[in-house]
mmCIF file of C-alpha atoms in Angstrom:
data_model
loop_
_atom_site.group_PDB
_atom_site.id
_atom_site.type_symbol
_atom_site.label_atom_id
_atom_site.label_comp_id
_atom_site.label_asym_id
_atom_site.label_seq_id
_atom_site.Cartn_x
_atom_site.Cartn_y
_atom_site.Cartn_z
ATOM 1 C CA TRP R 1 -43.027 129.177 -95.017
ATOM 2 C CA LEU R 2 -41.669 127.171 -92.075
ATOM 3 C CA VAL R 3 -44.923 127.622 -90.173
ATOM 4 C CA LEU R 4 -46.807 126.147 -93.141
ATOM 5 C CA ASP R 5 -44.341 123.287 -93.675
ATOM 6 C CA PRO R 6 -42.435 122.654 -90.402
ATOM 7 C CA ASP R 7 -41.290 119.166 -91.422
ATOM 8 C CA ALA R 8 -39.253 120.563 -94.319
ATOM 9 C CA LEU R 9 -36.579 121.480 -91.783
ATOM 10 C CA PRO R 10 -34.685 118.375 -90.562
ATOM 11 C CA ARG R 11 -35.142 117.208 -86.994
ATOM 12 C CA GLY R 12 -32.758 115.422 -84.653
ATOM 13 C CA LYS R 13 -28.976 115.646 -84.838
ATOM 14 C CA VAL R 14 -28.488 118.014 -87.742
ATOM 15 C CA THR R 15 -25.794 120.614 -88.334
ATOM 16 C CA PHE R 16 -27.094 123.790 -89.953
ATOM 17 C CA VAL R 17 -24.587 125.911 -91.864
ATOM 18 C CA GLU R 18 -25.857 129.358 -92.794
ATOM 19 C CA LEU R 19 -24.148 130.770 -95.878
ATOM 20 C CA GLY R 20 -23.601 134.521 -96.172
ATOM 21 C CA CYS R 21 -25.208 134.833 -92.755
ATOM 22 C CA GLY R 22 -24.765 138.560 -92.066
ATOM 23 C CA HIS R 23 -26.387 138.915 -88.631
ATOM 24 C CA GLY R 24 -27.223 135.190 -88.625
ATOM 25 C CA LEU R 25 -30.938 135.553 -87.994
ATOM 26 C CA VAL R 26 -32.004 132.754 -90.337
ATOM 27 C CA GLY R 27 -29.624 130.227 -88.843
ATOM 28 C CA LEU R 28 -30.394 131.237 -85.256
ATOM 29 C CA ALA R 29 -34.133 130.944 -85.867
ATOM 30 C CA CYS R 30 -33.743 127.457 -87.351
ATOM 31 C CA ALA R 31 -31.451 126.314 -84.541
ATOM 32 C CA ALA R 32 -33.897 127.681 -81.952
ATOM 33 C CA VAL R 33 -36.750 125.487 -83.226
ATOM 34 C CA ARG R 34 -34.486 122.409 -83.483
ATOM 35 C CA PRO R 35 -33.001 122.009 -79.969
ATOM 36 C CA GLU R 36 -30.898 118.971 -80.919
ATOM 37 C CA SER R 37 -29.175 120.811 -83.763
ATOM 38 C CA MET R 38 -25.804 122.506 -84.110
ATOM 39 C CA LEU R 39 -25.338 125.711 -86.103
ATOM 40 C CA VAL R 40 -22.355 127.193 -87.928
ATOM 41 C CA LEU R 41 -22.760 130.819 -89.009
ATOM 42 C CA THR R 42 -20.528 131.633 -91.983
ATOM 43 C CA ASP R 43 -19.649 134.685 -94.023
ATOM 44 C CA VAL R 44 -16.562 136.514 -95.212
ATOM 45 C CA GLN R 45 -14.175 137.319 -92.359
ATOM 46 C CA ALA R 46 -14.945 141.053 -92.302
ATOM 47 C CA LEU R 47 -18.667 140.475 -91.651
ATOM 48 C CA LEU R 48 -18.398 137.840 -88.904
ATOM 49 C CA PRO R 49 -18.574 140.427 -86.052
ATOM 50 C CA TYR R 50 -22.253 140.967 -86.946
ATOM 51 C CA ALA R 51 -22.990 137.273 -86.376
ATOM 52 C CA GLU R 52 -20.958 137.270 -83.162
ATOM 53 C CA ARG R 53 -22.973 140.249 -81.908
ATOM 54 C CA SER R 54 -26.255 138.394 -82.528
ATOM 55 C CA LEU R 55 -24.880 135.331 -80.811
ATOM 56 C CA ALA R 56 -23.929 137.345 -77.731
ATOM 57 C CA VAL R 57 -27.488 138.556 -77.082
ATOM 58 C CA ASN R 58 -29.100 135.123 -77.348
ATOM 59 C CA SER R 59 -29.573 132.592 -74.583
ATOM 60 C CA GLU R 60 -26.710 130.406 -73.409
ATOM 61 C CA GLU R 61 -28.717 127.315 -74.370
ATOM 62 C CA LEU R 62 -28.746 128.469 -77.975
ATOM 63 C CA SER R 63 -25.327 130.122 -78.155
ATOM 64 C CA SER R 64 -23.648 126.991 -76.760
ATOM 65 C CA ARG R 65 -24.733 125.149 -79.912
ATOM 66 C CA VAL R 66 -23.491 127.809 -82.339
ATOM 67 C CA ALA R 67 -20.085 128.484 -83.888
ATOM 68 C CA VAL R 68 -18.931 131.261 -86.225
ATOM 69 C CA ARG R 69 -16.527 130.470 -89.064
ATOM 70 C CA PRO R 70 -15.274 132.255 -92.215
ATOM 71 C CA LEU R 71 -16.533 130.780 -95.487
ATOM 72 C CA PRO R 72 -16.343 132.852 -98.671
ATOM 73 C CA PHE R 73 -18.403 131.416 -101.523
ATOM 74 C CA GLY R 74 -16.259 129.168 -103.690
ATOM 75 C CA ASP R 75 -13.722 128.357 -100.948
ATOM 76 C CA GLY R 76 -13.762 124.555 -101.038
ATOM 77 C CA ALA R 77 -11.017 124.181 -98.438
ATOM 78 C CA ALA R 78 -12.887 126.309 -95.886
ATOM 79 C CA LEU R 79 -16.091 124.341 -96.493
ATOM 80 C CA LYS R 80 -14.354 120.981 -96.098
ATOM 81 C CA ALA R 81 -12.734 122.187 -92.861
ATOM 82 C CA ILE R 82 -16.193 123.014 -91.456
ATOM 83 C CA PHE R 83 -17.570 119.609 -92.420
ATOM 84 C CA GLU R 84 -14.595 117.862 -90.816
ATOM 85 C CA GLU R 85 -14.703 119.987 -87.647
ATOM 86 C CA PHE R 86 -18.411 119.487 -87.065
ATOM 87 C CA GLY R 87 -18.730 115.814 -87.845
ATOM 88 C CA ALA R 88 -18.485 114.864 -91.509
ATOM 89 C CA ASP R 89 -15.865 114.068 -94.102
ATOM 90 C CA SER R 90 -15.860 113.196 -97.782
ATOM 91 C CA SER R 91 -16.127 109.447 -97.126
ATOM 92 C CA SER R 92 -18.950 109.306 -94.592
ATOM 93 C CA THR R 93 -21.478 111.699 -93.161
ATOM 94 C CA LYS R 94 -21.474 111.432 -89.366
ATOM 95 C CA SER R 95 -24.019 114.213 -88.979
ATOM 96 C CA HIS R 96 -26.643 115.435 -91.396
ATOM 97 C CA PHE R 97 -25.566 118.798 -92.807
ATOM 98 C CA MET R 98 -28.138 121.308 -94.025
ATOM 99 C CA MET R 99 -26.920 124.501 -95.670
ATOM 100 C CA LEU R 100 -29.172 127.530 -95.140
ATOM 101 C CA GLY R 101 -29.346 130.899 -96.831
ATOM 102 C CA ALA R 102 -31.666 133.814 -97.535
ATOM 103 C CA GLY R 103 -31.153 136.647 -99.977
ATOM 104 C CA ILE R 104 -27.610 135.558 -100.825
ATOM 105 C CA ALA R 105 -27.896 135.816 -104.616
ATOM 106 C CA TYR R 106 -28.171 139.607 -104.872
ATOM 107 C CA TRP R 107 -25.480 139.958 -107.523
ATOM 108 C CA ASP R 108 -24.859 137.701 -110.488
ATOM 109 C CA CYS R 109 -21.102 137.843 -109.808
ATOM 110 C CA LEU R 110 -21.812 135.616 -106.799
ATOM 111 C CA HIS R 111 -23.711 132.947 -108.707
ATOM 112 C CA GLU R 112 -20.722 130.921 -109.901
ATOM 113 C CA PRO R 113 -18.938 130.746 -106.510
ATOM 114 C CA LEU R 114 -22.240 130.132 -104.699
ATOM 115 C CA ALA R 115 -23.070 127.264 -107.062
ATOM 116 C CA GLU R 116 -19.586 125.868 -106.446
ATOM 117 C CA THR R 117 -20.064 125.951 -102.669
ATOM 118 C CA LEU R 118 -23.492 124.317 -102.883
ATOM 119 C CA GLY R 119 -22.121 121.664 -105.240
ATOM 120 C CA ASP R 120 -19.236 120.912 -102.869
ATOM 121 C CA ALA R 121 -21.575 120.745 -99.867
ATOM 122 C CA CYS R 122 -23.906 118.286 -101.590
ATOM 123 C CA ALA R 123 -20.935 116.199 -102.755
ATOM 124 C CA LEU R 124 -19.947 115.886 -99.089
ATOM 125 C CA GLY R 125 -23.410 114.554 -98.253
ATOM 126 C CA GLY R 126 -25.184 117.777 -97.364
ATOM 127 C CA GLU R 127 -28.321 119.457 -98.666
ATOM 128 C CA ALA R 128 -29.475 123.064 -98.815
ATOM 129 C CA ILE R 129 -32.570 125.170 -98.222
ATOM 130 C CA ILE R 130 -32.184 128.605 -99.781
ATOM 131 C CA ALA R 131 -34.696 131.449 -99.708
ATOM 132 C CA TYR R 132 -34.604 133.596 -102.833
ATOM 133 C CA PHE R 133 -36.044 137.065 -103.397
ATOM 134 C CA ARG R 134 -36.636 137.762 -107.060
ATOM 135 C CA ARG R 135 -35.223 140.933 -108.564
ATOM 136 C CA ASP R 136 -34.249 140.290 -112.187
ATOM 137 C CA TRP R 137 -35.413 136.791 -113.118
ATOM 138 C CA LYS R 138 -33.887 136.989 -116.603
ATOM 139 C CA VAL R 139 -30.460 137.203 -114.965
ATOM 140 C CA GLU R 140 -31.032 135.283 -111.751
ATOM 141 C CA ARG R 141 -32.739 132.204 -113.174
ATOM 142 C CA ARG R 142 -29.375 131.081 -114.575
ATOM 143 C CA LEU R 143 -28.288 130.111 -111.064
ATOM 144 C CA TRP R 144 -31.305 127.871 -110.450
ATOM 145 C CA THR R 145 -31.894 126.450 -113.927
ATOM 146 C CA LYS R 146 -28.348 126.121 -115.273
ATOM 147 C CA LEU R 147 -25.424 126.535 -112.858
ATOM 148 C CA LEU R 148 -26.766 124.239 -110.126
ATOM 149 C CA PRO R 149 -28.066 121.468 -112.461
ATOM 150 C CA GLN R 150 -24.737 121.561 -114.315
ATOM 151 C CA ARG R 151 -23.127 120.468 -111.046
ATOM 152 C CA GLY R 152 -25.422 117.449 -110.761
ATOM 153 C CA LEU R 153 -27.814 119.105 -108.317
ATOM 154 C CA LEU R 154 -31.570 118.747 -108.086
ATOM 155 C CA VAL R 155 -33.331 122.089 -107.523
ATOM 156 C CA GLU R 156 -36.849 121.830 -106.072
ATOM 157 C CA VAL R 157 -39.265 124.665 -105.243
ATOM 158 C CA LEU R 158 -40.585 124.077 -101.710
ATOM 159 C CA TRP R 159 -42.585 127.292 -101.499
ATOM 160 C CA GLU R 160 -43.517 130.143 -103.791
ATOM 161 C CA GLY R 161 -45.387 133.322 -102.931
ATOM 162 C CA THR R 162 -45.140 137.042 -102.275
ATOM 163 C CA VAL R 163 -43.467 138.937 -99.463
ATOM 164 C CA GLU R 164 -44.253 142.497 -98.466
ATOM 165 C CA GLU R 165 -41.519 145.008 -97.822
ATOM 166 C CA PRO R 166 -41.458 147.698 -95.121
ATOM 167 C CA ASP R 167 -42.477 151.227 -96.066
ATOM 168 C CA ASP R 168 -38.976 152.400 -95.221
ATOM 169 C CA VAL R 169 -37.213 150.945 -98.263
ATOM 170 C CA ALA R 170 -33.841 152.086 -96.920
ATOM 171 C CA SER R 171 -34.102 149.320 -94.296
ATOM 172 C CA PHE R 172 -34.567 146.587 -96.886
ATOM 173 C CA ALA R 173 -32.340 146.567 -99.932
ATOM 174 C CA PRO R 174 -32.226 145.508 -102.653
ATOM 175 C CA ALA R 175 -35.972 145.386 -103.198
ATOM 176 C CA CYS R 176 -37.954 142.475 -104.590
ATOM 177 C CA THR R 177 -39.847 142.822 -107.843
ATOM 178 C CA ARG R 178 -43.503 143.725 -107.449
ATOM 179 C CA THR R 179 -45.375 142.396 -110.462
ATOM 180 C CA PRO R 180 -49.069 142.067 -109.549
ATOM 181 C CA GLY R 181 -50.217 138.454 -109.532
ATOM 182 C CA GLU R 182 -46.710 136.987 -109.718
ATOM 183 C CA TRP R 183 -44.450 135.498 -107.061
ATOM 184 C CA ASN R 184 -41.484 137.475 -105.808
ATOM 185 C CA ALA R 185 -40.051 134.940 -103.364
ATOM 186 C CA ARG R 186 -39.236 131.243 -103.344
ATOM 187 C CA VAL R 187 -37.727 128.668 -101.026
ATOM 188 C CA TYR R 188 -35.581 126.109 -102.824
ATOM 189 C CA ARG R 189 -34.340 122.727 -101.687
ATOM 190 C CA ILE R 190 -31.052 121.704 -103.305
ATOM 191 C CA ALA R 191 -29.630 118.193 -103.164
ATOM 192 C CA ARG R 192 -27.420 115.905 -105.164
ATOM 193 C CA ALA R 193 -29.409 114.408 -108.037
ATOM 194 C CA GLU R 194 -29.755 110.639 -108.022
ATOM 195 C CA VAL R 195 -28.210 109.197 -111.171
ATOM 196 C CA GLU R 196 -29.982 106.118 -112.474
ATOM 197 C CA ALA R 197 -27.496 103.281 -112.912
ATOM 198 C CA LYS R 198 -27.172 101.992 -116.458
ATOM 199 C CA PRO R 199 -26.745 98.273 -117.172
ATOM 200 C CA GLU R 200 -23.143 97.239 -117.603
ATOM 201 C CA GLN R 201 -22.086 96.182 -121.062
ATOM 202 C CA ASN R 202 -19.952 93.085 -121.325
ATOM 203 C CA GLU R 203 -18.087 91.868 -124.372
ATOM 204 C CA GLU R 204 -21.221 90.193 -125.734
ATOM 205 C CA THR R 205 -23.236 93.392 -125.644
ATOM 206 C CA TRP R 206 -20.697 95.557 -127.438
ATOM 207 C CA ASP R 207 -21.666 94.108 -130.834
ATOM 208 C CA GLN R 208 -25.283 93.426 -129.754
ATOM 209 C CA PRO R 209 -26.136 96.542 -127.706
ATOM 210 C CA TRP R 210 -29.857 95.723 -127.374
ATOM 211 C CA LYS R 211 -28.927 92.946 -124.912
ATOM 212 C CA ALA R 212 -27.913 95.599 -122.378
ATOM 213 C CA PHE R 213 -31.584 96.606 -122.174
ATOM 214 C CA GLY R 214 -33.025 93.158 -121.438
ATOM 215 C CA THR R 215 -33.827 91.960 -124.962
ATOM 216 C CA ASN R 216 -33.008 88.663 -126.638
ATOM 217 C CA LYS R 217 -32.610 90.106 -130.058
ATOM 218 C CA LYS R 218 -32.862 93.414 -131.792
ATOM 219 C CA GLY R 219 -36.404 94.789 -131.632
ATOM 220 C CA ALA R 220 -37.703 92.090 -129.237
ATOM 221 C CA ARG R 221 -38.097 92.392 -125.463
ATOM 222 C CA LYS R 222 -37.863 89.606 -122.924
ATOM 223 C CA LYS R 223 -41.203 88.242 -121.825
#
């Protein structure tokens, strides 16, 4: 996907935050192709040693731009601490923050806390690019079509297609659905939806509401 659309990933001074990073391969790959970026690898505390191990075998040039921090989904305080530590706060964004993730919606029990974390990140001025592998769309679509929009987020499909899995299925679990002719993977961009400002109503428009929409009288528009 990134090879086909390299400009979808921000350039310049950007801070990538990989959610549910595991070994951190997605975040490290993105940081490697954006040499001016910073990267924060996040996961639950117990899994952070995997990310630290990946960091240790990479070059000093890359590892010097990477930090590892605990961030369980739904932990607003931990997320805010990361934004403040690496250059942003709730009042102004000093650095562009891009949340990253791949295959982090395996179980529907994670959808609510994940949506909360993405909503909080976008409220702080960030955005997200999340890769999704389809397993049970009837269950999983709720995250993309309901939970995220309910939090005022715009969900856009950047890429849709099929991914092949290795023959050794034990090395890749859980498996994607394999319906012939249908997609089994997507890349989503998630950002705060722009709310169109409505005209203010003054005392005059309370009893003549059509005036709030640029009309002189009911049923007639201004020329």
